[in-house]
Amino acid sequence: MSRSRAKLAEAVLRLAAERDVPTLTVAEISAEAGVNRSTFYQHAPSPAALLCTVLSTELDAIRERHLAAADGDIRAALGKVTLAVMEHVQEHWDVYRRGLAGSGEAPGLQAMLGSHFEASARLVFESRRVRVPRRAGRPVPAAMAARFIAYGVVGAIEAWVLEDEPEQAAEVAEDLRALLPGWWPLA
């Protein structure tokens, strides 16, 4: 089963880099992967869902690798995870550019990114290594703060992939550092 999953992942990433996801069919992804349609459906209900699962799995591994190994230095861990995420986007540049730009939008790609980054921010808050800011003597709701960080990062990635002459991943990571609020440890 994991071999089929790997073949499907390679196929959907290759095809999504070449064409808009809404135009991809289960039949062509299955043929590209060398598996049958029923095998495809064991892994995902649609091409867009498969793409989101593949990218989300890669992003989850990045988060796990860097945030889980933080050893108390959350600022350094967030710097590493941010750079690794920007390198992931750069590695799959054509997929993200097609998936986040205009008419070629991959259904669910923006939401997948937002959910991933929101979950990451919540993990940081739950670790108690970062405190949610306070206003008028009470903390701002953690869900609001997590979503604020998450969708700010998604917006920055969308702007980056739409640039005519995009910066390299390391530059974008530094730009993000400059944009984040002072209470977030990466800022």
PDB file of C-alpha atoms in Angstrom:
ATOM      1  CA  MET A   1       0.000   0.000   0.000  1.00  0.00           C
ATOM      2  CA  SER A   2       2.807   2.471   0.808  1.00  0.00           C
ATOM      3  CA  ARG A   3       4.367   1.798  -2.602  1.00  0.00           C
ATOM      4  CA  SER A   4       1.103   2.727  -4.318  1.00  0.00           C
ATOM      5  CA  ARG A   5       0.846   5.825  -2.125  1.00  0.00           C
ATOM      6  CA  ALA A   6       4.358   6.889  -3.141  1.00  0.00           C
ATOM      7  CA  LYS A   7       3.618   6.319  -6.835  1.00  0.00           C
ATOM      8  CA  LEU A   8       0.377   8.309  -6.582  1.00  0.00           C
ATOM      9  CA  ALA A   9       2.182  11.120  -4.742  1.00  0.00           C
ATOM     10  CA  GLU A  10       4.835  11.358  -7.446  1.00  0.00           C
ATOM     11  CA  ALA A  11       2.205  11.274 -10.182  1.00  0.00           C
ATOM     12  CA  VAL A  12      -0.048  13.964  -8.722  1.00  0.00           C
ATOM     13  CA  LEU A  13       2.899  16.260  -7.977  1.00  0.00           C
ATOM     14  CA  ARG A  14       4.262  15.830 -11.496  1.00  0.00           C
ATOM     15  CA  LEU A  15       0.897  16.416 -13.178  1.00  0.00           C
ATOM     16  CA  ALA A  16      -0.126  19.295 -10.863  1.00  0.00           C
ATOM     17  CA  ALA A  17       3.121  21.061 -11.771  1.00  0.00           C
ATOM     18  CA  GLU A  18       2.166  20.853 -15.440  1.00  0.00           C
ATOM     19  CA  ARG A  19      -1.594  21.463 -15.365  1.00  0.00           C
ATOM     20  CA  ASP A  20      -4.282  23.003 -13.212  1.00  0.00           C
ATOM     21  CA  VAL A  21      -5.585  20.508 -10.665  1.00  0.00           C
ATOM     22  CA  PRO A  22      -9.274  20.874 -11.621  1.00  0.00           C
ATOM     23  CA  THR A  23      -8.368  19.514 -15.071  1.00  0.00           C
ATOM     24  CA  LEU A  24      -6.673  16.382 -13.712  1.00  0.00           C
ATOM     25  CA  THR A  25      -8.603  13.129 -13.724  1.00  0.00           C
ATOM     26  CA  VAL A  26      -8.383  10.053 -11.537  1.00  0.00           C
ATOM     27  CA  ALA A  27      -7.767   7.988 -14.673  1.00  0.00           C
ATOM     28  CA  GLU A  28      -4.714   9.969 -15.778  1.00  0.00           C
ATOM     29  CA  ILE A  29      -3.174  10.131 -12.287  1.00  0.00           C
ATOM     30  CA  SER A  30      -3.724   6.384 -11.908  1.00  0.00           C
ATOM     31  CA  ALA A  31      -2.167   5.711 -15.326  1.00  0.00           C
ATOM     32  CA  GLU A  32       0.792   7.989 -14.542  1.00  0.00           C
ATOM     33  CA  ALA A  33       1.299   6.145 -11.245  1.00  0.00           C
ATOM     34  CA  GLY A  34       0.841   2.708 -12.800  1.00  0.00           C
ATOM     35  CA  VAL A  35      -2.023   1.784 -10.474  1.00  0.00           C
ATOM     36  CA  ASN A  36      -5.697   1.143 -11.114  1.00  0.00           C
ATOM     37  CA  ARG A  37      -8.525   3.535 -10.286  1.00  0.00           C
ATOM     38  CA  SER A  38      -9.702   1.502  -7.305  1.00  0.00           C
ATOM     39  CA  THR A  39      -6.229   1.856  -5.790  1.00  0.00           C
ATOM     40  CA  PHE A  40      -6.449   5.620  -6.304  1.00  0.00           C
ATOM     41  CA  TYR A  41      -9.770   5.719  -4.438  1.00  0.00           C
ATOM     42  CA  GLN A  42      -8.233   3.813  -1.527  1.00  0.00           C
ATOM     43  CA  HIS A  43      -6.017   6.864  -1.001  1.00  0.00           C
ATOM     44  CA  ALA A  44      -8.174   9.851  -1.943  1.00  0.00           C
ATOM     45  CA  PRO A  45     -11.632  10.770  -3.222  1.00  0.00           C
ATOM     46  CA  SER A  46     -10.323  13.200  -5.882  1.00  0.00           C
ATOM     47  CA  PRO A  47      -7.167  14.550  -7.500  1.00  0.00           C
ATOM     48  CA  ALA A  48      -7.391  17.762  -5.431  1.00  0.00           C
ATOM     49  CA  ALA A  49      -7.754  15.788  -2.202  1.00  0.00           C
ATOM     50  CA  LEU A  50      -4.782  13.609  -3.133  1.00  0.00           C
ATOM     51  CA  LEU A  51      -2.637  16.670  -3.833  1.00  0.00           C
ATOM     52  CA  CYS A  52      -3.599  18.258  -0.514  1.00  0.00           C
ATOM     53  CA  THR A  53      -2.852  15.020   1.333  1.00  0.00           C
ATOM     54  CA  VAL A  54       0.565  14.674  -0.298  1.00  0.00           C
ATOM     55  CA  LEU A  55       1.590  18.263   0.418  1.00  0.00           C
ATOM     56  CA  SER A  56       0.122  18.210   3.920  1.00  0.00           C
ATOM     57  CA  THR A  57       2.039  15.029   4.741  1.00  0.00           C
ATOM     58  CA  GLU A  58       5.280  16.693   3.676  1.00  0.00           C
ATOM     59  CA  LEU A  59       4.478  19.807   5.719  1.00  0.00           C
ATOM     60  CA  ASP A  60       3.573  17.694   8.766  1.00  0.00           C
ATOM     61  CA  ALA A  61       6.955  15.948   8.534  1.00  0.00           C
ATOM     62  CA  ILE A  62       8.713  19.326   8.412  1.00  0.00           C
ATOM     63  CA  ARG A  63       6.796  20.518  11.489  1.00  0.00           C
ATOM     64  CA  GLU A  64       7.532  17.310  13.372  1.00  0.00           C
ATOM     65  CA  ARG A  65      11.220  17.369  12.491  1.00  0.00           C
ATOM     66  CA  HIS A  66      11.787  20.969  13.599  1.00  0.00           C
ATOM     67  CA  LEU A  67       9.230  21.774  16.285  1.00  0.00           C
ATOM     68  CA  ALA A  68       9.444  18.435  18.087  1.00  0.00           C
ATOM     69  CA  ALA A  69      13.220  18.793  18.301  1.00  0.00           C
ATOM     70  CA  ALA A  70      13.075  22.366  19.639  1.00  0.00           C
ATOM     71  CA  ASP A  71      14.813  21.543  22.957  1.00  0.00           C
ATOM     72  CA  GLY A  72      13.409  24.664  24.555  1.00  0.00           C
ATOM     73  CA  ASP A  73      14.656  27.139  21.943  1.00  0.00           C
ATOM     74  CA  ILE A  74      11.359  27.902  20.241  1.00  0.00           C
ATOM     75  CA  ARG A  75      12.753  30.890  18.351  1.00  0.00           C
ATOM     76  CA  ALA A  76      15.427  28.765  16.654  1.00  0.00           C
ATOM     77  CA  ALA A  77      12.928  25.976  15.989  1.00  0.00           C
ATOM     78  CA  LEU A  78      10.455  28.398  14.377  1.00  0.00           C
ATOM     79  CA  GLY A  79      13.252  29.843  12.249  1.00  0.00           C
ATOM     80  CA  LYS A  80      14.187  26.366  11.018  1.00  0.00           C
ATOM     81  CA  VAL A  81      10.613  25.278  10.360  1.00  0.00           C
ATOM     82  CA  THR A  82       9.842  28.523   8.500  1.00  0.00           C
ATOM     83  CA  LEU A  83      12.881  28.148   6.255  1.00  0.00           C
ATOM     84  CA  ALA A  84      12.075  24.461   5.640  1.00  0.00           C
ATOM     85  CA  VAL A  85       8.478  25.327   4.688  1.00  0.00           C
ATOM     86  CA  MET A  86       9.665  28.007   2.246  1.00  0.00           C
ATOM     87  CA  GLU A  87      12.101  25.467   0.760  1.00  0.00           C
ATOM     88  CA  HIS A  88       9.190  23.007   0.441  1.00  0.00           C
ATOM     89  CA  VAL A  89       7.199  25.640  -1.470  1.00  0.00           C
ATOM     90  CA  GLN A  90      10.210  26.361  -3.660  1.00  0.00           C
ATOM     91  CA  GLU A  91      10.671  22.623  -4.321  1.00  0.00           C
ATOM     92  CA  HIS A  92       7.038  22.386  -5.468  1.00  0.00           C
ATOM     93  CA  TRP A  93       7.006  25.852  -7.009  1.00  0.00           C
ATOM     94  CA  ASP A  94       4.912  25.074 -10.085  1.00  0.00           C
ATOM     95  CA  VAL A  95       2.337  23.179  -8.017  1.00  0.00           C
ATOM     96  CA  TYR A  96       1.890  26.071  -5.577  1.00  0.00           C
ATOM     97  CA  ARG A  97       2.012  28.732  -8.288  1.00  0.00           C
ATOM     98  CA  ARG A  98      -0.724  26.980 -10.274  1.00  0.00           C
ATOM     99  CA  GLY A  99      -2.654  26.011  -7.167  1.00  0.00           C
ATOM    100  CA  LEU A 100      -2.752  29.424  -5.524  1.00  0.00           C
ATOM    101  CA  ALA A 101      -2.936  31.705  -8.555  1.00  0.00           C
ATOM    102  CA  GLY A 102      -6.159  32.858 -10.130  1.00  0.00           C
ATOM    103  CA  SER A 103      -8.203  30.513 -12.300  1.00  0.00           C
ATOM    104  CA  GLY A 104      -5.934  27.521 -11.789  1.00  0.00           C
ATOM    105  CA  GLU A 105      -6.612  27.344  -8.063  1.00  0.00           C
ATOM    106  CA  ALA A 106      -6.344  23.851  -6.671  1.00  0.00           C
ATOM    107  CA  PRO A 107      -9.496  23.268  -4.651  1.00  0.00           C
ATOM    108  CA  GLY A 108      -8.579  23.191  -0.995  1.00  0.00           C
ATOM    109  CA  LEU A 109      -4.886  24.093  -1.331  1.00  0.00           C
ATOM    110  CA  GLN A 110      -5.257  27.436   0.452  1.00  0.00           C
ATOM    111  CA  ALA A 111      -7.417  25.845   3.152  1.00  0.00           C
ATOM    112  CA  MET A 112      -4.931  22.978   3.574  1.00  0.00           C
ATOM    113  CA  LEU A 113      -2.084  25.439   4.080  1.00  0.00           C
ATOM    114  CA  GLY A 114      -4.131  27.523   6.503  1.00  0.00           C
ATOM    115  CA  SER A 115      -5.154  24.485   8.531  1.00  0.00           C
ATOM    116  CA  HIS A 116      -1.586  23.222   8.643  1.00  0.00           C
ATOM    117  CA  PHE A 117      -0.144  26.547   9.841  1.00  0.00           C
ATOM    118  CA  GLU A 118      -3.000  27.051  12.295  1.00  0.00           C
ATOM    119  CA  ALA A 119      -2.331  23.618  13.822  1.00  0.00           C
ATOM    120  CA  SER A 120       1.368  24.498  14.030  1.00  0.00           C
ATOM    121  CA  ALA A 121       0.636  27.777  15.830  1.00  0.00           C
ATOM    122  CA  ARG A 122      -1.707  25.999  18.237  1.00  0.00           C
ATOM    123  CA  LEU A 123       1.026  23.462  19.016  1.00  0.00           C
ATOM    124  CA  VAL A 124       3.370  26.319  19.828  1.00  0.00           C
ATOM    125  CA  PHE A 125       0.774  27.877  22.158  1.00  0.00           C
ATOM    126  CA  GLU A 126      -0.030  24.523  23.778  1.00  0.00           C
ATOM    127  CA  SER A 127       3.651  23.938  24.458  1.00  0.00           C
ATOM    128  CA  ARG A 128       3.470  27.034  26.658  1.00  0.00           C
ATOM    129  CA  ARG A 129       6.710  28.281  25.113  1.00  0.00           C
ATOM    130  CA  VAL A 130       4.796  31.190  23.594  1.00  0.00           C
ATOM    131  CA  ARG A 131       2.073  33.091  25.361  1.00  0.00           C
ATOM    132  CA  VAL A 132      -0.908  34.495  23.571  1.00  0.00           C
ATOM    133  CA  PRO A 133      -0.860  38.305  23.783  1.00  0.00           C
ATOM    134  CA  ARG A 134      -3.023  40.032  26.360  1.00  0.00           C
ATOM    135  CA  ARG A 135      -5.464  42.869  25.849  1.00  0.00           C
ATOM    136  CA  ALA A 136      -7.386  44.687  28.580  1.00  0.00           C
ATOM    137  CA  GLY A 137      -6.183  42.223  31.225  1.00  0.00           C
ATOM    138  CA  ARG A 138      -7.193  39.066  29.396  1.00  0.00           C
ATOM    139  CA  PRO A 139      -5.504  36.889  26.789  1.00  0.00           C
ATOM    140  CA  VAL A 140      -6.566  37.227  23.195  1.00  0.00           C
ATOM    141  CA  PRO A 141      -8.286  33.937  22.258  1.00  0.00           C
ATOM    142  CA  ALA A 142      -5.611  31.421  21.226  1.00  0.00           C
ATOM    143  CA  ALA A 143      -7.722  30.293  18.271  1.00  0.00           C
ATOM    144  CA  MET A 144      -7.799  33.876  16.973  1.00  0.00           C
ATOM    145  CA  ALA A 145      -4.053  34.310  17.415  1.00  0.00           C
ATOM    146  CA  ALA A 146      -3.287  30.971  15.723  1.00  0.00           C
ATOM    147  CA  ARG A 147      -5.504  31.775  12.761  1.00  0.00           C
ATOM    148  CA  PHE A 148      -4.012  35.259  12.481  1.00  0.00           C
ATOM    149  CA  ILE A 149      -0.499  33.823  12.202  1.00  0.00           C
ATOM    150  CA  ALA A 150      -1.594  30.987   9.903  1.00  0.00           C
ATOM    151  CA  TYR A 151      -3.445  32.986   7.294  1.00  0.00           C
ATOM    152  CA  GLY A 152      -0.845  35.740   7.335  1.00  0.00           C
ATOM    153  CA  VAL A 153       1.723  33.127   6.329  1.00  0.00           C
ATOM    154  CA  VAL A 154      -0.630  31.742   3.651  1.00  0.00           C
ATOM    155  CA  GLY A 155      -1.109  35.248   2.257  1.00  0.00           C
ATOM    156  CA  ALA A 156       2.643  35.790   2.166  1.00  0.00           C
ATOM    157  CA  ILE A 157       3.152  32.505   0.309  1.00  0.00           C
ATOM    158  CA  GLU A 158       0.425  33.415  -2.191  1.00  0.00           C
ATOM    159  CA  ALA A 159       2.074  36.785  -2.842  1.00  0.00           C
ATOM    160  CA  TRP A 160       5.466  35.111  -3.217  1.00  0.00           C
ATOM    161  CA  VAL A 161       4.346  32.531  -5.783  1.00  0.00           C
ATOM    162  CA  LEU A 162       2.705  35.268  -7.847  1.00  0.00           C
ATOM    163  CA  GLU A 163       5.854  37.403  -8.101  1.00  0.00           C
ATOM    164  CA  ASP A 164       7.373  37.778 -11.568  1.00  0.00           C
ATOM    165  CA  GLU A 165      10.901  37.500 -10.162  1.00  0.00           C
ATOM    166  CA  PRO A 166      10.477  35.634  -6.883  1.00  0.00           C
ATOM    167  CA  GLU A 167      12.997  35.723  -4.058  1.00  0.00           C
ATOM    168  CA  GLN A 168      14.726  32.572  -2.850  1.00  0.00           C
ATOM    169  CA  ALA A 169      13.263  30.650   0.093  1.00  0.00           C
ATOM    170  CA  ALA A 170      15.772  32.059   2.612  1.00  0.00           C
ATOM    171  CA  GLU A 171      14.901  35.645   1.645  1.00  0.00           C
ATOM    172  CA  VAL A 172      11.188  34.950   1.953  1.00  0.00           C
ATOM    173  CA  ALA A 173      11.720  33.384   5.379  1.00  0.00           C
ATOM    174  CA  GLU A 174      13.485  36.586   6.463  1.00  0.00           C
ATOM    175  CA  ASP A 175      10.710  38.737   4.963  1.00  0.00           C
ATOM    176  CA  LEU A 176       8.191  36.710   6.953  1.00  0.00           C
ATOM    177  CA  ARG A 177      10.248  37.232  10.116  1.00  0.00           C
ATOM    178  CA  ALA A 178       9.989  41.002   9.542  1.00  0.00           C
ATOM    179  CA  LEU A 179       6.206  40.842   9.028  1.00  0.00           C
ATOM    180  CA  LEU A 180       5.251  38.744  12.042  1.00  0.00           C
ATOM    181  CA  PRO A 181       4.063  40.522  15.205  1.00  0.00           C
ATOM    182  CA  GLY A 182       6.559  41.196  17.998  1.00  0.00           C
ATOM    183  CA  TRP A 183       4.934  38.736  20.400  1.00  0.00           C
ATOM    184  CA  TRP A 184       5.546  35.807  18.002  1.00  0.00           C
ATOM    185  CA  PRO A 185       9.029  34.435  18.781  1.00  0.00           C
ATOM    186  CA  LEU A 186      10.175  34.394  15.151  1.00  0.00           C
ATOM    187  CA  ALA A 187       9.732  38.168  14.844  1.00  0.00           C
TER     188      ALA A 187
END
